[in-house]
N, C-alpha and C. Protein backbone atom coordinates (compact mmCIF):
# COMPACT_ATOMS: atom_id res chain seq x y z
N UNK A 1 3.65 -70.43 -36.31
CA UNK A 1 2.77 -70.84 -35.24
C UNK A 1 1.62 -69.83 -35.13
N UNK A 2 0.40 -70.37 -35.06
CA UNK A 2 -0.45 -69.45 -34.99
C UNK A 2 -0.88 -69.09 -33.80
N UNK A 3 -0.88 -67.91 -33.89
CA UNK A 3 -1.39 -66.98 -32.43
C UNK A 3 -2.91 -67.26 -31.36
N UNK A 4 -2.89 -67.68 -30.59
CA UNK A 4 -3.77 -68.18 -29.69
C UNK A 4 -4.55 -66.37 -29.37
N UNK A 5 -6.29 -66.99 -29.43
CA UNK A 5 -7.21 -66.08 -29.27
C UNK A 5 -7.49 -64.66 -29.74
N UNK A 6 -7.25 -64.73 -31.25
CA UNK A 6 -6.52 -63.68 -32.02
C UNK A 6 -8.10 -63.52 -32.60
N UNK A 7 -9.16 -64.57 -32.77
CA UNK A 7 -10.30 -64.17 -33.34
C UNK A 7 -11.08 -64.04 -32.50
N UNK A 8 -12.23 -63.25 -32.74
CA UNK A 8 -13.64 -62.69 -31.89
C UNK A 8 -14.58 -64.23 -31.78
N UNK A 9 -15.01 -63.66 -30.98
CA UNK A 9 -16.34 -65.32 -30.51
C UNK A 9 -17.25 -65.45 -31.68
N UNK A 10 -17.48 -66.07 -31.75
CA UNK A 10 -18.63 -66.56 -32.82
C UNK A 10 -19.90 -67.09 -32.37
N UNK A 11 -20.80 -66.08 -32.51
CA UNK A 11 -22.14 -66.43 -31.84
C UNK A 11 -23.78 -66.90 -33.12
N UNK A 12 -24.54 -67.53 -32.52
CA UNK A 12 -25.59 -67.58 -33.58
C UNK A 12 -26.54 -66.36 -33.06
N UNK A 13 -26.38 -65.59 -34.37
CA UNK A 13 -27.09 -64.37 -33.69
C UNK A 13 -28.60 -64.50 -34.63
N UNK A 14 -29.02 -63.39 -33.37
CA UNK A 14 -30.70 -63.42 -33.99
C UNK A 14 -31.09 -62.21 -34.76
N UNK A 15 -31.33 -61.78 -35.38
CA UNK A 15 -31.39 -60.56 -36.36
C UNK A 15 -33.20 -60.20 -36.38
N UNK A 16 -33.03 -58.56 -35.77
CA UNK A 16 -34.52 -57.99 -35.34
C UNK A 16 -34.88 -56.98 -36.48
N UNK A 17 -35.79 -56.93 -36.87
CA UNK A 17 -36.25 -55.89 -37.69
C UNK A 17 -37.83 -55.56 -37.20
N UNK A 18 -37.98 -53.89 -37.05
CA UNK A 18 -39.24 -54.09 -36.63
C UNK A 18 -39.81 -54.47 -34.86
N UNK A 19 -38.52 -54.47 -34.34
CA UNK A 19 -39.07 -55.73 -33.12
C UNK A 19 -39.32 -56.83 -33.08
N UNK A 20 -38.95 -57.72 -33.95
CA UNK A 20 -39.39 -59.32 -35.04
C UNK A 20 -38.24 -59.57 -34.95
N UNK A 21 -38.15 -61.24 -34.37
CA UNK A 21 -37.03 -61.69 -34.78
C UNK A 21 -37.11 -62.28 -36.43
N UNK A 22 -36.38 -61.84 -37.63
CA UNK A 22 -36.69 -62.46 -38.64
C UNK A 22 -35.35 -63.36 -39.03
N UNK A 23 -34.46 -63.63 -38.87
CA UNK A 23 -33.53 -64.59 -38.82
C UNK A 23 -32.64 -64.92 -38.12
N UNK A 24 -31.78 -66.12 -37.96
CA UNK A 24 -30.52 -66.21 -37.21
C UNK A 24 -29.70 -66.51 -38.17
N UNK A 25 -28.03 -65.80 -37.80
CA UNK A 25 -27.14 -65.95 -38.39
C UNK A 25 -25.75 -66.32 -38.08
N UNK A 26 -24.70 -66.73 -38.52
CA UNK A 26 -23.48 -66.57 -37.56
C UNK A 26 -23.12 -65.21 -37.32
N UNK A 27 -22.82 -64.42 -36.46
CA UNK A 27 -22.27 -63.24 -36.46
C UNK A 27 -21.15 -63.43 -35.10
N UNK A 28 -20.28 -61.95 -34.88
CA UNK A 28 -19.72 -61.84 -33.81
C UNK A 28 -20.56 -61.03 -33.00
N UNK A 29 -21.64 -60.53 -32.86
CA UNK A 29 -22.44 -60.17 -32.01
C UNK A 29 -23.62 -61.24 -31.49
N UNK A 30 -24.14 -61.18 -30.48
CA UNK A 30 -25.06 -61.79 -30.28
C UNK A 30 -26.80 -61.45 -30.98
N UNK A 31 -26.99 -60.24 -31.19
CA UNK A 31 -28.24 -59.48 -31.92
C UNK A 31 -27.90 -58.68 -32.73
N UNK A 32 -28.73 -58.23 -33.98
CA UNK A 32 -28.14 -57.47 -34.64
C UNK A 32 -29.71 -56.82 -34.92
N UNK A 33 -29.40 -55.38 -35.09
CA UNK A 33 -31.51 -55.04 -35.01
C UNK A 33 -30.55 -54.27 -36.57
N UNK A 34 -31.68 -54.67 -37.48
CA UNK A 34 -31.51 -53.57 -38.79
C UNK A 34 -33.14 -53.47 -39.07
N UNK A 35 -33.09 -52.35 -39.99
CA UNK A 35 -34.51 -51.36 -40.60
C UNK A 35 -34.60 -52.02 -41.72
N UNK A 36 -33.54 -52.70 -42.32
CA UNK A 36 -34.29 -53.26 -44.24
C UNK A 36 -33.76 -54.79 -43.97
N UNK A 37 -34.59 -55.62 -44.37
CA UNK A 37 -33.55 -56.80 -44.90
C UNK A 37 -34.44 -57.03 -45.96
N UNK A 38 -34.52 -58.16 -46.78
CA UNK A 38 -34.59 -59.16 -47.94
C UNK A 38 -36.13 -58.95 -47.74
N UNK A 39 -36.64 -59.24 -46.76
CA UNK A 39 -38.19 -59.76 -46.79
C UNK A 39 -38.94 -59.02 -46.31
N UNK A 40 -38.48 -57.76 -46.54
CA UNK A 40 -39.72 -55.85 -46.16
C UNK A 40 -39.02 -54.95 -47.50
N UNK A 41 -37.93 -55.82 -48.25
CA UNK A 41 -37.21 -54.64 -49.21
C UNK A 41 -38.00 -54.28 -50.43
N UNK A 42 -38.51 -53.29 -50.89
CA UNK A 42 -39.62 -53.58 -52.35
C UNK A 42 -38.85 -54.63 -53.55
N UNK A 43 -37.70 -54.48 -54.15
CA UNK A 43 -36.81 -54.87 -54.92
C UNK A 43 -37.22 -56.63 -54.59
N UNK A 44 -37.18 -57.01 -53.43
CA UNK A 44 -37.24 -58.60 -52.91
C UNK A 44 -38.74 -58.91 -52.87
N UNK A 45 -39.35 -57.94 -52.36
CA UNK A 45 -40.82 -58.59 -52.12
C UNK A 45 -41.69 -58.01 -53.68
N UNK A 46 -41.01 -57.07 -54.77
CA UNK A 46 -42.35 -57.39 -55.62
C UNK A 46 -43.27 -56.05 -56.02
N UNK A 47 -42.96 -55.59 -54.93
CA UNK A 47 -43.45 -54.11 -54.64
C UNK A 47 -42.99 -52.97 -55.34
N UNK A 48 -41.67 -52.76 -55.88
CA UNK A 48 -40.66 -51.73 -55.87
C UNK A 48 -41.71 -51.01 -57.44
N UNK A 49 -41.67 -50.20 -57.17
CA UNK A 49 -42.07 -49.10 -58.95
C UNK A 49 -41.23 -48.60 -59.96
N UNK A 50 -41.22 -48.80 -61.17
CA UNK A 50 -40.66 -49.39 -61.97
C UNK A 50 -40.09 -47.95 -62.16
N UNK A 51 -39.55 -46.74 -62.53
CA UNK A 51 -39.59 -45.61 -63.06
C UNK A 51 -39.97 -45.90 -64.83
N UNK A 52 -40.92 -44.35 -65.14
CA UNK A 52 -41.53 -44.62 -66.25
C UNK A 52 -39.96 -43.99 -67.38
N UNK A 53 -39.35 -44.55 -68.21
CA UNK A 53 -38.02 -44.25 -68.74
C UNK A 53 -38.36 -43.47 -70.33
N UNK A 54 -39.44 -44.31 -70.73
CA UNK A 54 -40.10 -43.74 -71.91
C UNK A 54 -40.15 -42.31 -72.13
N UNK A 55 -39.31 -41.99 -73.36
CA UNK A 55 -39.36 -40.75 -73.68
C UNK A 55 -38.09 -39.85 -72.83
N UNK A 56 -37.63 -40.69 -72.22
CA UNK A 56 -36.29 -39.67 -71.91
C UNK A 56 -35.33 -39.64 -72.78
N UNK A 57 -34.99 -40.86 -73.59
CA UNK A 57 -34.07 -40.88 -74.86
C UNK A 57 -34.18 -39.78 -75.73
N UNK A 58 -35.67 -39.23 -75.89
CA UNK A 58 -36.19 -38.68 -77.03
C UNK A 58 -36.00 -37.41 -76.38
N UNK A 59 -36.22 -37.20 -75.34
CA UNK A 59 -35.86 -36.09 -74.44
C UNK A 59 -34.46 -35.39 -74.41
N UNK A 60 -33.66 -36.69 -74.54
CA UNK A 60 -32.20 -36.25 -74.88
C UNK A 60 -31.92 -35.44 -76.11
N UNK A 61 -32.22 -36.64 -76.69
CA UNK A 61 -31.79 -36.16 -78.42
C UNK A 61 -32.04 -35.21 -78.70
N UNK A 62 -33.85 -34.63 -78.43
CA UNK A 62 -34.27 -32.98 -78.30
C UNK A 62 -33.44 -32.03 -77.77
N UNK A 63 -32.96 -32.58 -76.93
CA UNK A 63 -32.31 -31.43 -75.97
C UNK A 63 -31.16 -30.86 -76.67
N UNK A 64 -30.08 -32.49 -77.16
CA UNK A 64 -29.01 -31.90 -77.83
C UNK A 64 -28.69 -32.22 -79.39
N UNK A 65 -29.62 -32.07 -80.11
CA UNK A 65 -29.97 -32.16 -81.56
C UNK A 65 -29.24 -31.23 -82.01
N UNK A 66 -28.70 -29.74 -81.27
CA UNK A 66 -28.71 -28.43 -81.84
C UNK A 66 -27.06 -28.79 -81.94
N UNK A 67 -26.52 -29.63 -81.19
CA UNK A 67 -24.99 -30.03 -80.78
C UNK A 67 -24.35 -31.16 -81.78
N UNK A 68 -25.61 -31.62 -82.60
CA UNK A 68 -25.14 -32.77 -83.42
C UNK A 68 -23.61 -32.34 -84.38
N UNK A 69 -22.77 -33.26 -85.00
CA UNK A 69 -21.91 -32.88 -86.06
C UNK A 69 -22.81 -33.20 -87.07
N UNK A 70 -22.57 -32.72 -87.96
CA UNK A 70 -22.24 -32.64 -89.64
C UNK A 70 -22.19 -33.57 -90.24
């Protein structure tokens, strides 16, 4: 038999970023304020900078060339 009022309320919450409401969701809170979501994140919007990787391989190998075997 399952236990009567064993789960939290379920509210449609509004989610703030910024002071902006930017979505609603189901949550057990009624508001939820966060600093990053999907649509200010660089990675999501487009923005993010790539790191330049070129030449670190070569960087390696330099480094431990002296360690190679035989």
């Amino acid at each position: 038999m399952a236990k009567k009022n064993l789960h939290p309320e379920w509210h449609l919450a509004k989610v703030y970023c910024d002071g902006k409401q930017v979505l609603e969701i189901g949550a057990t809170k009624k508001e939820l304020i966060v600093d990053i979501w999907s649509g200010n994140h660089p990675f999501y919007t487009g923005s993010q900078k790539l790191l330049d990787t070129e030449g670190r391989v070569e960087k390696f190998k330099r480094k431990y060339a002296k360690f190679s075997t035989p």
